[in-house]
């Protein structure tokens, strides 16, 4: 019974987080999430539950517990869909005939063709479920959604559903409409317009709003906003809409430049991200990989700029992977943050695939093979972990869960 | 004051019981009438004696009220040899030697005295006398043996061949390697010192195994190269003595190789470039310079590897120094320069594996240092950014240039991409002059010329990668030119800085700009570009020559080419009395909390 279990002291998103932010702004290097002991809320909640009549108690508690799923569910769960849709795209790219991989071909042939369809369907179902859940959350717990939008890490994950839909669109099986169809265009518009709207809101906040200066809110998860633009640009380029593609690419790259510098400066030190979310550091090499892929789609060849982005992401991958101590604390317990490992690896593998197509050589092929296998293995491992420890997926002390305030009645 | 009396009395006791250091004479600051071990030439009475040990401006303030200061007496150093019959061994507690100069004490000397007593008090080795005697105005006990935490008891030296153990913490494995080696060579061992060493090794290990945190470097040091000790700090090694040569040999010395090998490249370009044929420069210049730089590189590498073998702790402390760490790239960049500037008569085509071998150490160092920037810990960029960081970026571009000229394709692009990304970050950070950034010198210093290095080398390497001097290369070149001009017109501000070996490293940007201009004049050939290339080359040669002359003067005439390397000898924790003294010393108005005090460039030291 979640209402009776004592809450641990948690990072809790206060609904009026902006005010607290201003108070803490005097010491810019000491950002901390608003920690509220939820014991008071819990007590009030329990009282409210007990205040109900006794025969209704069981039913009320059941309804409460189901709806509580909605409060603990947040946009970070879309990492799962990101990972799966990325995998689908990777498999599709690997099985394309343009992928010249003498080493890879036997592997790809060994995998039966229905496996890809299975993966795509799984991704589709996951994404659809998550979207439905989030729609319910928007409807019933809108205050939590607003709080999420205000949070400096949570706001970036609002891009994640749209990225997943775009990736799914790009990795659609052959029976699906082709990129030149109007249906495809319409879907692209449906998925990209929210990205553009969120861009305007969040990027505008970076330099105009007093409480949300970039130097205050920048954290590695902010690179998801850049990735969203780049994925949209790539999809647009594949549709043939070059100008739109270049536009989104430019927006993404301009903000990536600013964000990259800010993140490297680490004005706030390690305080911008809780230790549980360290897997998000993998996004450092996801963004240049996506930039490489996007420019590759725009310029139709894997030219020097694409290579430079790819090499940069390789270097950052080596840099992040050679620091296992960074991730020690987050690896103690399974959480949905672990799913953050998968998508960047997939993006890197995709970029390596494109690179190997361009530079046909042993080293490039070996690189593609290694990175693809790594990405597949990591995703499979994550799926296994999720299946085994489903309870941990919706933990009580998730940093970004939003708890009902005292005022609300169950 | 009873404190004074107690101190006087204990001073007496100490004087009797202490043993003599071999090289320093003992003068006690306490004069008691008829007391043998105390002597002052003028023989004043003890009250004024005690009070007048501090005669410098600063110590006047720390006197007790009502105490006189006799300025006149304090002008002579008086060193008397006390008439002690025989060296007496200390019983079981450590006691420092008392050494008192009646000169106005140098700030460091003052602090040595204060700090050592503090450390004694902390480590519980001091008795009450030391605790009492640590009041600054009362006593002028200077302790000449500055490593209490390492060597506890002061042993009487049996002979002059006893090793000076003061520098042990900086030696490899705290001196055990050296003992092993002298063991192998058959020197007699002092057995009892071994026991003390074991007993005190725990203290020593605790003190020196951990390198000071990066804040300590910022707190304790100042200056554009973070090489000057702040007035409130004290070094763990004696500042009034010349340290062993290896300990004084900084990693900045590799800057000499950088400067000279850069010159070799310049003269090679002048001799071989198609736009400079009208100068008819002989290739001999390049040959001679190349062999000189090769020899220099060999020599300096040999010396520094000796330092790594024998003084590994000192090398570690240099590695953790926020400015010096960038100089660890210098040897590898020099190797790259040597490969780029190799005379055509020596080798024309270098083997490709050589490039991988040369870039591997740079890659590993980069992974470490850029990763530190990114992971946002104590060494994040907003804290440690300083112009010397350019040295860690330039290596990428130089490697790309060499690889492209060797015909490699992907490797140069890799390093160019990595270098460009991190250069953008560093450039923005340095231009921002973030308030959290403590190391950026307020005045201009030759280190600012490093700003010119990265764009000029980047332009050349991009031109080599692309095959011609296209727009990207031109944009980078113009940026380099602009930065050069904006520094050159501020030449007035480059005055009044103490010469250091690191200045050699700041000459290679000018050489790089000259070479880039020559390359540019191959593309855009007109009078102006030719004149510019000649002018820049002449200027860079002039600067290197001037620096050579200065180095020779410092080496042979002044004898201080390798001063005591203070920046590696900072203490782990801030000395406790420094705060008190800092408050009391009203002479320097900006002596606030060390956290908030801005770094001051010391004009003379």
Coordinates of N, CA and C in Angstrom, one line a residue, chain A residues 248-322:
Chain A
X248 N 16.5 22.8 -39.4 CA 16.5 22.2 -38.1 C 17.9 21.8 -37.7
X249 N 18.7 21.5 -38.7 CA 20.1 21.2 -38.4 C 20.8 22.4 -37.8
X250 N 20.6 23.5 -38.4 CA 21.3 24.7 -37.9 C 20.9 25.1 -36.5
X251 N 19.6 25.0 -36.3 CA 19.1 25.3 -34.9 C 19.7 24.3 -33.9
X252 N 19.7 23.0 -34.3 CA 20.3 22.1 -33.4 C 21.8 22.3 -33.2
X253 N 22.5 22.6 -34.2 CA 24.0 22.8 -34.1 C 24.3 24.0 -33.3
X254 N 23.6 25.1 -33.5 CA 23.9 26.3 -32.8 C 23.7 26.1 -31.3
X255 N 22.6 25.5 -30.9 CA 22.5 25.3 -29.5 C 23.4 24.2 -29.0
X256 N 23.8 23.3 -29.9 CA 24.7 22.3 -29.4 C 26.0 22.9 -29.1
X257 N 26.4 23.8 -29.9 CA 27.7 24.5 -29.7 C 27.7 25.2 -28.3
X258 N 26.6 25.9 -28.1 CA 26.5 26.6 -26.8 C 26.5 25.6 -25.6
X259 N 25.7 24.6 -25.8 CA 25.5 23.6 -24.7 C 26.8 22.8 -24.5
X260 N 27.5 22.5 -25.5 CA 28.8 21.8 -25.4 C 29.8 22.6 -24.6
X261 N 29.9 23.8 -24.9 CA 30.8 24.7 -24.2 C 30.4 24.8 -22.7
X262 N 29.1 25.0 -22.5 CA 28.7 25.2 -21.1 C 28.8 23.9 -20.3
X263 N 28.6 22.8 -20.9 CA 28.7 21.5 -20.2 C 30.1 21.2 -19.9
X264 N 31.0 21.5 -20.8 CA 32.4 21.3 -20.5 C 32.9 22.2 -19.4
X265 N 32.4 23.4 -19.4 CA 32.9 24.3 -18.3 C 32.5 23.8 -17.0
X266 N 31.3 23.2 -16.9 CA 30.8 22.7 -15.7 C 30.8 23.7 -14.6
X267 N 30.2 24.8 -14.9 CA 30.1 25.9 -13.9 C 29.6 25.4 -12.6
X268 N 28.7 24.5 -12.6 CA 28.1 24.0 -11.4 C 28.8 22.8 -10.8
X269 N 29.7 22.3 -11.5 CA 30.3 21.1 -11.0 C 29.4 19.9 -11.2
X270 N 29.5 19.0 -10.4 CA 28.7 17.8 -10.6 C 27.3 17.9 -10.0
X271 N 27.0 19.2 -9.6 CA 25.7 19.3 -8.9 C 24.5 19.3 -9.7
X272 N 24.7 19.4 -11.0 CA 23.5 19.6 -11.9 C 22.8 18.4 -12.1
X273 N 23.4 17.2 -11.8 CA 22.7 16.0 -12.1 C 22.9 15.1 -10.9
X274 N 21.8 14.5 -10.4 CA 21.9 13.5 -9.3 C 22.7 12.3 -9.7
X275 N 23.3 11.7 -8.7 CA 24.2 10.5 -9.1 C 23.4 9.4 -9.7
X276 N 22.2 9.3 -9.5 CA 21.4 8.2 -10.1 C 21.3 8.4 -11.6
X277 N 21.4 9.6 -12.0 CA 21.2 9.8 -13.4 C 22.5 9.9 -14.2
X278 N 23.6 9.4 -13.7 CA 24.9 9.5 -14.4 C 24.8 8.8 -15.7
X279 N 24.1 7.7 -15.9 CA 24.0 7.1 -17.3 C 23.7 8.1 -18.3
X280 N 23.1 9.2 -18.0 CA 22.8 10.2 -19.0 C 24.1 10.8 -19.6
X281 N 25.2 10.7 -18.9 CA 26.5 11.1 -19.5 C 26.7 10.5 -20.9
X282 N 26.1 9.4 -21.1 CA 26.3 8.8 -22.4 C 25.8 9.6 -23.6
X283 N 24.9 10.6 -23.2 CA 24.4 11.5 -24.2 C 25.5 12.3 -24.8
X284 N 26.6 12.5 -24.1 CA 27.7 13.3 -24.7 C 28.1 12.8 -26.0
X285 N 28.1 11.5 -26.3 CA 28.6 11.1 -27.6 C 27.4 10.7 -28.5
X286 N 26.1 10.8 -27.9 CA 25.0 10.6 -28.8 C 24.8 11.8 -29.7
X287 N 25.0 13.0 -29.2 CA 24.7 14.2 -30.0 C 25.6 14.3 -31.2
X288 N 26.9 14.2 -31.1 CA 27.7 14.3 -32.3 C 27.4 13.1 -33.3
X289 N 27.1 12.0 -32.8 CA 26.8 10.9 -33.7 C 25.5 11.2 -34.5
X290 N 24.5 11.8 -33.9 CA 23.3 12.2 -34.6 C 23.6 13.3 -35.5
X291 N 24.5 14.2 -35.1 CA 24.9 15.3 -36.0 C 25.5 14.7 -37.3
X292 N 26.4 13.8 -37.1 CA 27.0 13.1 -38.2 C 26.0 12.5 -39.2
X293 N 25.1 11.8 -38.6 CA 24.0 11.1 -39.4 C 23.2 12.2 -40.1
X294 N 22.8 13.2 -39.4 CA 22.0 14.2 -40.0 C 22.7 14.9 -41.2
X295 N 23.9 15.3 -41.0 CA 24.6 16.0 -42.1 C 24.9 15.0 -43.2
X296 N 25.1 13.7 -42.9 CA 25.2 12.7 -43.9 C 23.9 12.7 -44.8
X297 N 22.8 12.7 -44.1 CA 21.5 12.7 -44.9 C 21.4 14.0 -45.7
X298 N 21.8 15.1 -45.2 CA 21.6 16.4 -45.9 C 22.5 16.5 -47.1
X299 N 23.8 16.1 -46.8 CA 24.7 16.3 -47.9 C 24.9 15.0 -48.8
X300 N 24.2 14.0 -48.5 CA 24.2 12.8 -49.2 C 25.5 12.0 -49.3
X301 N 26.5 12.6 -48.8 CA 27.8 11.8 -48.7 C 28.3 12.0 -47.3
X302 N 29.1 11.0 -46.9 CA 29.7 11.1 -45.6 C 31.0 11.9 -45.7
X303 N 30.8 13.2 -45.8 CA 32.0 14.0 -46.1 C 32.8 14.3 -44.8
X304 N 33.7 15.3 -45.0 CA 34.7 15.5 -43.9 C 34.0 15.9 -42.6
X305 N 33.0 16.8 -42.7 CA 32.3 17.2 -41.5 C 31.7 16.1 -40.8
X306 N 31.0 15.2 -41.5 CA 30.4 14.0 -40.9 C 31.5 13.2 -40.2
X307 N 32.6 13.1 -40.9 CA 33.7 12.3 -40.2 C 34.1 12.9 -39.0
X308 N 34.2 14.3 -39.0 CA 34.7 15.0 -37.8 C 33.7 14.8 -36.6
X309 N 32.4 14.8 -36.9 CA 31.5 14.6 -35.9 C 31.6 13.2 -35.3
X310 N 31.8 12.3 -36.3 CA 31.8 10.9 -35.8 C 33.1 10.6 -35.0
X311 N 34.2 11.2 -35.4 CA 35.4 11.0 -34.6 C 35.3 11.7 -33.2
X312 N 34.6 12.9 -33.2 CA 34.4 13.5 -31.9 C 33.6 12.6 -31.0
X313 N 32.6 12.0 -31.6 CA 31.7 11.2 -30.7 C 32.5 9.9 -30.3
X314 N 33.4 9.4 -31.2 CA 34.2 8.3 -30.8 C 35.1 8.6 -29.6
X315 N 35.7 9.8 -29.7 CA 36.6 10.3 -28.6 C 35.8 10.4 -27.3
X316 N 34.6 11.0 -27.4 CA 33.9 11.2 -26.2 C 33.4 9.9 -25.6
X317 N 33.1 8.9 -26.5 CA 32.8 7.6 -26.0 C 33.9 7.0 -25.3
X318 N 35.1 7.1 -25.9 CA 36.3 6.5 -25.2 C 36.5 7.2 -23.8
X319 N 36.3 8.5 -23.8 CA 36.5 9.3 -22.6 C 35.5 8.9 -21.5
X320 N 34.2 8.7 -21.9 CA 33.2 8.4 -20.9 C 33.4 7.0 -20.4
X321 N 33.7 6.1 -21.4 CA 33.8 4.7 -21.0 C 35.1 4.4 -20.2
X322 N 36.1 5.2 -20.3 CA 37.3 5.0 -19.5 C 37.2 5.6 -18.1

